[in-house]
Short mmCIF file of C-alpha atoms in Angstrom, two decimals:
data_model
loop_
_atom_site.label_atom_id
_atom_site.label_comp_id
_atom_site.label_asym_id
_atom_site.label_seq_id
_atom_site.Cartn_x
_atom_site.Cartn_y
_atom_site.Cartn_z
CA UNK N 152 4.35 -44.33 -9.69
CA UNK N 153 6.26 -42.70 -12.50
CA UNK N 154 7.11 -45.99 -14.19
CA UNK N 155 5.43 -46.18 -17.53
CA UNK N 156 4.51 -49.87 -17.29
CA UNK N 157 2.37 -49.24 -14.19
CA UNK N 158 0.03 -47.00 -16.15
CA UNK N 159 -0.62 -49.05 -19.22
CA UNK N 160 -1.17 -46.52 -21.96
CA UNK N 161 0.43 -43.53 -20.26
CA UNK N 162 2.52 -41.49 -22.65
CA UNK N 163 6.22 -40.91 -21.97
CA UNK N 164 6.01 -37.13 -22.04
CA UNK N 165 3.35 -37.17 -19.29
CA UNK N 166 5.62 -39.20 -17.04
CA UNK N 167 8.55 -36.88 -17.64
CA UNK N 168 6.38 -33.81 -17.06
CA UNK N 169 5.03 -35.14 -13.78
CA UNK N 170 8.51 -36.10 -12.59
CA UNK N 171 10.01 -32.73 -13.52
CA UNK N 172 7.19 -30.75 -11.97
CA UNK N 173 7.40 -32.72 -8.72
CA UNK N 174 11.15 -32.13 -8.50
CA UNK N 175 10.82 -28.43 -9.24
CA UNK N 176 7.85 -27.82 -6.97
CA UNK N 177 9.05 -29.37 -3.71
CA UNK N 178 12.38 -28.62 -2.10
CA UNK N 179 14.05 -31.86 -1.06
CA UNK N 180 15.17 -30.64 2.38
CA UNK N 181 12.13 -28.67 3.55
CA UNK N 182 9.36 -30.00 1.26
CA UNK N 183 8.31 -26.40 0.65
CA UNK N 184 7.01 -25.23 -2.75
CA UNK N 185 10.01 -23.03 -3.40
CA UNK N 186 9.79 -23.06 -7.17
CA UNK N 187 6.21 -21.86 -7.06
CA UNK N 188 7.13 -19.06 -4.68
CA UNK N 189 10.10 -17.85 -6.67
CA UNK N 190 8.19 -18.03 -9.91
CA UNK N 191 5.62 -15.55 -8.71
CA UNK N 192 6.35 -12.09 -9.97
CA UNK N 193 6.76 -9.50 -7.28
CA UNK N 194 4.40 -6.57 -7.79
CA UNK N 195 6.31 -3.53 -8.81
CA UNK N 196 6.21 -0.34 -6.77
CA UNK N 197 4.22 2.30 -8.60
CA UNK N 198 6.31 5.16 -9.91
CA UNK N 199 6.00 8.34 -7.88
CA UNK N 200 6.49 10.57 -10.92
CA UNK N 201 4.36 9.94 -13.99
CA UNK N 202 2.63 12.01 -16.62
CA UNK N 203 -0.37 12.65 -14.38
CA UNK N 204 1.82 13.97 -11.59
CA UNK N 205 3.76 16.18 -13.98
CA UNK N 206 0.52 17.56 -15.36
CA UNK N 207 -0.73 18.25 -11.84
CA UNK N 208 2.49 20.07 -10.90
CA UNK N 209 2.15 22.17 -14.03
CA UNK N 210 -1.42 23.12 -13.12
CA UNK N 211 -0.39 24.05 -9.57
CA UNK N 212 2.45 26.18 -10.94
CA UNK N 213 0.10 27.99 -13.33
CA UNK N 214 -2.39 28.50 -10.50
CA UNK N 215 0.30 29.93 -8.23
CA UNK N 216 1.66 32.23 -10.92
CA UNK N 217 -1.87 33.44 -11.64
CA UNK N 218 -2.28 34.49 -8.02
CA UNK N 219 1.11 36.19 -7.93
CA UNK N 220 0.41 38.06 -11.18
CA UNK N 221 -3.06 39.18 -10.04
CA UNK N 222 -1.98 40.65 -6.71
CA UNK N 223 1.11 42.22 -8.29
CA UNK N 224 -1.18 44.03 -10.76
CA UNK N 225 -3.25 45.18 -7.79
CA UNK N 226 -0.25 47.14 -6.50
CA UNK N 227 1.32 44.61 -4.13
CA UNK N 228 5.01 43.91 -4.24
CA UNK N 229 6.21 40.72 -5.87
CA UNK N 230 7.37 39.27 -2.55
CA UNK N 231 4.08 40.08 -0.80
CA UNK N 232 2.08 38.59 -3.69
CA UNK N 233 4.08 35.34 -3.66
CA UNK N 234 3.94 35.18 0.14
CA UNK N 235 0.15 35.66 0.22
CA UNK N 236 -0.31 33.11 -2.56
CA UNK N 237 1.62 30.50 -0.58
CA UNK N 238 -0.39 31.25 2.58
CA UNK N 239 -3.56 30.74 0.54
CA UNK N 240 -2.51 27.54 -1.24
CA UNK N 241 -1.32 25.93 1.99
CA UNK N 242 -4.50 27.07 3.85
CA UNK N 243 -2.38 28.62 6.60
CA UNK N 244 -4.00 32.06 6.52
CA UNK N 245 -1.69 33.85 8.94
CA UNK N 246 -3.95 36.91 8.97
CA UNK N 247 -1.22 39.48 8.43
CA UNK N 248 -2.32 40.04 4.80
CA UNK N 249 -5.80 40.11 3.26
CA UNK N 250 -7.58 41.42 0.15
CA UNK N 251 -8.77 45.04 0.41
CA UNK N 252 -11.26 45.64 -2.41
CA UNK N 253 -14.39 43.71 -3.37
CA UNK N 254 -12.77 42.74 -6.67
CA UNK N 255 -9.83 41.22 -4.82
CA UNK N 256 -12.18 39.38 -2.46
CA UNK N 257 -14.22 37.91 -5.35
CA UNK N 258 -11.04 36.75 -7.09
CA UNK N 259 -9.69 35.29 -3.84
CA UNK N 260 -12.93 33.38 -3.28
CA UNK N 261 -12.64 31.46 -6.54
CA UNK N 262 -8.87 31.25 -6.18
CA UNK N 263 -9.21 29.57 -2.78
CA UNK N 264 -11.84 27.10 -4.01
CA UNK N 265 -9.74 25.99 -6.98
CA UNK N 266 -6.61 25.80 -4.83
CA UNK N 267 -8.47 23.70 -2.27
CA UNK N 268 -9.20 21.12 -4.99
CA UNK N 269 -5.51 21.05 -5.88
CA UNK N 270 -4.65 20.59 -2.22
CA UNK N 271 -6.99 17.60 -1.94
CA UNK N 272 -5.39 15.96 -4.97
CA UNK N 273 -1.90 16.63 -3.56
CA UNK N 274 -2.82 15.01 -0.25
CA UNK N 275 -4.12 12.00 -2.17
CA UNK N 276 -0.81 11.70 -4.01
CA UNK N 277 1.08 11.86 -0.73
CA UNK N 278 -1.13 9.09 0.64
CA UNK N 279 -0.44 6.94 -2.43
CA UNK N 280 3.29 7.48 -2.07
CA UNK N 281 3.22 6.55 1.62
CA UNK N 282 1.14 3.45 0.89
CA UNK N 283 3.50 2.36 -1.90
CA UNK N 284 6.50 2.79 0.38
CA UNK N 285 4.93 0.71 3.13
CA UNK N 286 3.91 -1.99 0.64
CA UNK N 287 7.53 -2.25 -0.48
CA UNK N 288 8.63 -2.58 3.14
CA UNK N 289 5.97 -5.25 3.66
CA UNK N 290 7.23 -7.24 0.66
CA UNK N 291 10.76 -7.05 2.04
CA UNK N 292 9.55 -8.30 5.43
CA UNK N 293 7.69 -11.12 3.68
CA UNK N 294 10.83 -12.13 1.79
CA UNK N 295 12.82 -12.18 5.02
CA UNK N 296 10.20 -14.25 6.81
CA UNK N 297 9.94 -16.67 3.86
CA UNK N 298 13.68 -17.26 3.85
CA UNK N 299 13.70 -17.87 7.61
CA UNK N 300 15.87 -14.83 8.37
CA UNK N 301 15.17 -12.63 11.36
CA UNK N 302 13.28 -9.43 10.60
CA UNK N 303 15.24 -6.21 10.26
CA UNK N 304 14.91 -4.15 13.48
CA UNK N 305 14.27 -1.12 11.28
CA UNK N 306 10.84 -2.59 10.52
CA UNK N 307 9.71 -2.23 14.15
CA UNK N 308 6.85 0.09 15.05
CA UNK N 309 9.01 2.49 17.09
CA UNK N 310 11.59 2.76 14.30
CA UNK N 311 8.94 3.52 11.69
CA UNK N 312 7.37 6.25 13.83
CA UNK N 313 10.80 7.76 14.44
CA UNK N 314 11.67 7.78 10.74
CA UNK N 315 8.33 9.33 9.85
CA UNK N 316 8.86 12.13 12.41
CA UNK N 317 12.47 13.01 11.63
CA UNK N 318 11.52 15.22 8.67
CA UNK N 319 8.99 17.10 10.77
CA UNK N 320 11.55 17.69 13.51
CA UNK N 321 14.07 18.91 10.94
CA UNK N 322 11.68 21.54 9.54
CA UNK N 323 10.73 22.71 13.02
CA UNK N 324 14.41 23.14 13.91
CA UNK N 325 15.20 25.05 10.70
CA UNK N 326 12.20 27.37 11.14
CA UNK N 327 13.00 28.03 14.77
CA UNK N 328 16.59 28.95 13.98
CA UNK N 329 15.78 31.16 10.99
CA UNK N 330 12.88 33.14 12.45
CA UNK N 331 14.69 33.76 15.72
CA UNK N 332 17.55 35.32 13.75
CA UNK N 333 15.73 37.27 11.03
CA UNK N 334 12.60 38.35 12.94
CA UNK N 335 14.23 38.85 16.32
CA UNK N 336 11.83 36.46 18.04
CA UNK N 337 12.66 34.34 21.04
CA UNK N 338 13.29 30.65 20.51
CA UNK N 339 9.90 29.83 21.99
CA UNK N 340 8.06 32.25 19.68
CA UNK N 341 10.00 31.02 16.64
CA UNK N 342 9.23 27.39 17.47
CA UNK N 343 5.60 28.29 18.17
CA UNK N 344 5.23 30.09 14.82
CA UNK N 345 6.90 27.24 12.94
CA UNK N 346 4.59 24.66 14.54
CA UNK N 347 1.31 26.53 13.93
CA UNK N 348 2.41 27.32 10.36
CA UNK N 349 3.53 23.82 9.36
CA UNK N 350 0.30 22.36 10.75
CA UNK N 351 -1.66 25.06 8.81
CA UNK N 352 -3.29 26.35 12.02
CA UNK N 353 -2.13 29.95 11.62
CA UNK N 354 -3.49 31.91 14.60
CA UNK N 355 -2.20 35.21 13.23
CA UNK N 356 -0.77 36.55 16.49
CA UNK N 357 2.73 36.39 15.01
CA UNK N 358 3.55 37.42 11.44
CA UNK N 359 6.64 37.68 9.29
CA UNK N 360 7.55 41.33 8.57
CA UNK N 361 10.95 41.29 6.85
CA UNK N 362 11.35 40.63 3.13
CA UNK N 363 14.03 38.02 3.85
CA UNK N 364 11.65 36.21 6.19
CA UNK N 365 8.85 36.23 3.63
CA UNK N 366 11.09 34.96 0.83
CA UNK N 367 12.23 32.16 3.12
CA UNK N 368 8.63 31.45 4.16
CA UNK N 369 7.54 31.01 0.53
CA UNK N 370 9.69 27.91 0.18
CA UNK N 371 9.66 26.88 3.84
CA UNK N 372 5.87 26.74 4.10
CA UNK N 373 5.43 24.98 0.75
CA UNK N 374 7.82 22.14 1.48
CA UNK N 375 7.09 22.14 5.21
CA UNK N 376 3.35 21.53 4.78
CA UNK N 377 4.12 18.71 2.34
CA UNK N 378 6.44 17.21 4.96
CA UNK N 379 3.68 17.50 7.55
CA UNK N 380 1.24 15.72 5.23
CA UNK N 381 3.80 12.98 4.66
CA UNK N 382 4.31 12.60 8.42
CA UNK N 383 0.57 12.37 9.11
CA UNK N 384 0.11 9.88 6.28
CA UNK N 385 2.93 7.72 7.58
CA UNK N 386 1.54 7.85 11.10
CA UNK N 387 -1.94 6.85 9.93
CA UNK N 388 -0.52 4.01 7.82
CA UNK N 389 1.41 2.68 10.81
CA UNK N 390 -1.67 2.52 13.01
CA UNK N 391 -3.87 1.07 10.26
CA UNK N 392 -1.23 -1.34 8.97
CA UNK N 393 -2.35 -4.95 9.50
CA UNK N 394 0.26 -6.63 7.33
CA UNK N 395 2.66 -7.28 10.20
CA UNK N 396 -0.04 -9.34 11.91
CA UNK N 397 -0.39 -11.39 8.72
CA UNK N 398 3.37 -12.10 8.61
CA UNK N 399 3.37 -13.19 12.25
CA UNK N 400 0.48 -15.59 11.63
CA UNK N 401 1.88 -17.03 8.41
CA UNK N 402 5.27 -17.96 9.81
CA UNK N 403 4.35 -18.72 13.41
CA UNK N 404 4.31 -22.49 13.93
CA UNK N 405 1.97 -22.30 16.95
CA UNK N 406 -0.66 -20.40 14.97
CA UNK N 407 -0.53 -22.89 12.11
CA UNK N 408 -0.69 -25.91 14.42
CA UNK N 409 -3.66 -24.42 16.25
CA UNK N 410 -5.45 -23.93 12.94
CA UNK N 411 -4.91 -27.57 11.97
CA UNK N 412 -5.97 -28.85 15.39
CA UNK N 413 -9.18 -26.80 15.37
CA UNK N 414 -10.20 -28.02 11.91
CA UNK N 415 -9.28 -31.61 12.76
CA UNK N 416 -11.35 -31.49 15.94
CA UNK N 417 -14.36 -30.39 13.89
CA UNK N 418 -13.71 -33.06 11.30
CA UNK N 419 -12.88 -30.49 8.63
CA UNK N 420 -10.05 -30.49 6.12
CA UNK N 421 -7.65 -27.57 5.86
CA UNK N 422 -7.52 -26.88 2.14
CA UNK N 423 -6.05 -23.92 0.33
CA UNK N 424 -9.26 -21.88 0.37
CA UNK N 425 -9.92 -22.35 4.09
CA UNK N 426 -6.29 -21.55 4.95
CA UNK N 427 -6.36 -18.33 2.94
CA UNK N 428 -9.67 -17.33 4.50
CA UNK N 429 -8.40 -18.01 8.02
CA UNK N 430 -5.24 -15.96 7.55
CA UNK N 431 -6.98 -12.99 5.93
CA UNK N 432 -9.81 -12.83 8.46
CA UNK N 433 -7.77 -13.35 11.62
CA UNK N 434 -5.07 -10.90 10.53
CA UNK N 435 -7.70 -8.21 9.97
CA UNK N 436 -7.24 -7.96 6.20
CA UNK N 437 -10.90 -8.80 5.59
CA UNK N 438 -13.98 -9.46 7.73
CA UNK N 439 -16.27 -12.50 7.93
CA UNK N 440 -19.21 -10.62 6.40
CA UNK N 441 -17.25 -9.82 3.26
CA UNK N 442 -16.06 -13.42 2.94
CA UNK N 443 -19.60 -14.74 3.32
CA UNK N 444 -20.86 -12.28 0.72
CA UNK N 445 -18.18 -13.42 -1.73
CA UNK N 446 -19.08 -17.06 -1.10
CA UNK N 447 -22.77 -16.34 -1.58
CA UNK N 448 -22.09 -14.56 -4.85
CA UNK N 449 -19.92 -17.43 -6.07
CA UNK N 450 -22.61 -20.00 -5.25
CA UNK N 451 -25.14 -17.80 -7.03
CA UNK N 452 -23.01 -17.67 -10.18
CA UNK N 453 -22.12 -21.35 -9.94
CA UNK N 454 -25.78 -22.40 -9.69
CA UNK N 455 -26.44 -20.59 -12.98
CA UNK N 456 -23.43 -22.20 -14.65
CA UNK N 457 -21.55 -18.93 -15.08
CA UNK N 458 -18.42 -19.96 -13.17
CA UNK N 459 -18.57 -23.68 -13.85
CA UNK N 460 -15.08 -25.11 -14.33
CA UNK N 461 -14.56 -27.19 -17.44
CA UNK N 462 -12.68 -30.47 -17.52
CA UNK N 463 -10.15 -28.96 -19.92
CA UNK N 464 -9.45 -26.15 -17.46
CA UNK N 465 -8.92 -28.63 -14.64
CA UNK N 466 -6.51 -30.68 -16.74
CA UNK N 467 -4.54 -27.55 -17.64
CA UNK N 468 -4.19 -26.41 -14.01
CA UNK N 469 -3.93 -29.70 -12.13
CA UNK N 470 -1.08 -30.13 -9.65
CA UNK N 471 1.40 -33.02 -9.80
CA UNK N 472 -0.43 -34.68 -6.90
CA UNK N 473 -3.73 -34.46 -8.75
CA UNK N 474 -2.07 -35.83 -11.86
CA UNK N 475 -0.86 -38.92 -9.99
CA UNK N 476 -4.28 -39.48 -8.42
CA UNK N 477 -6.04 -39.08 -11.75
CA UNK N 478 -3.72 -41.55 -13.44
CA UNK N 479 -4.26 -44.10 -10.68
CA UNK N 480 -8.02 -43.74 -11.05
CA UNK N 481 -7.80 -44.14 -14.81
CA UNK N 482 -5.78 -47.32 -14.34
CA UNK N 483 -8.42 -48.75 -11.99
CA UNK N 484 -11.18 -47.83 -14.44
CA UNK N 485 -9.37 -49.70 -17.22
CA UNK N 486 -9.12 -52.81 -15.07
CA UNK N 487 -12.80 -52.60 -14.14
CA UNK N 488 -13.81 -52.18 -17.77
CA UNK N 489 -12.10 -55.52 -18.58
CA UNK N 490 -14.20 -57.33 -15.95
CA UNK N 491 -17.38 -55.65 -17.18
CA UNK N 492 -16.68 -56.76 -20.72
#
């Protein structure tokens, strides 16, 4: 079909373009559109440190220093002021320290409210980081499945849960060891205090008394609560993650054959739109109601001519198969026009 004489007035460059596109689009051994897949740009992982994050860290630092400076001016020691500020920012509230005067209580009220807003933003940033990390893992799994390689065992559910928990276990072990040495607590009490502190429960029945313990707690509680947030975010992402189901459906031959058999039995054609809809809906990425609403909105816009596709647009985006079909139809129309004349 690429011979010029079979198309009458077909230009040479169109023939060459069709031939080149067909060769580049389909792999000769597997007939898979490898060139199209490799040409697609992989979405980049969002940077975890940008100007917004730096600005937020600066605001948190100023807020923390404000609390330390205020309580130091109120007659508290520098260590006690920093320790109380950390307990307030992390919402632990161990109960061993509290404001005494009404002025201190009024300041603490506004200080807690502002710090709570910062905490909410920080948790959002942790969630974004966890989501970005899992998206990168999903893209790697997709690349492995596309190439036909077996999936890395480190992508299993049990492995992901274990990796998400190892940081939490590390902080619990460090806290247990340190508090049992510096505060003279038993291993059970030290582990108990570390757990209720890192989870920001803070019952207040145990409290750090030594200056060394409070200096350690300033950094331990700050980074430990962040680690806890990261662990909880990772755990939630694992249970809500539906991308693995999508990979299994895309590259499972039985699922694809079942899809084709079901559509064939109903006398329907499996085109690109129906295949995408089937995969997204059945993998849990989107629900039927949302798909129907999108279809309804498209039909609404199409009926008013807002999303009507022009002939020029179709010619610019036609596939090699469509090009061949169009050229064959044009050839038949030319022959018919001769008989009509």
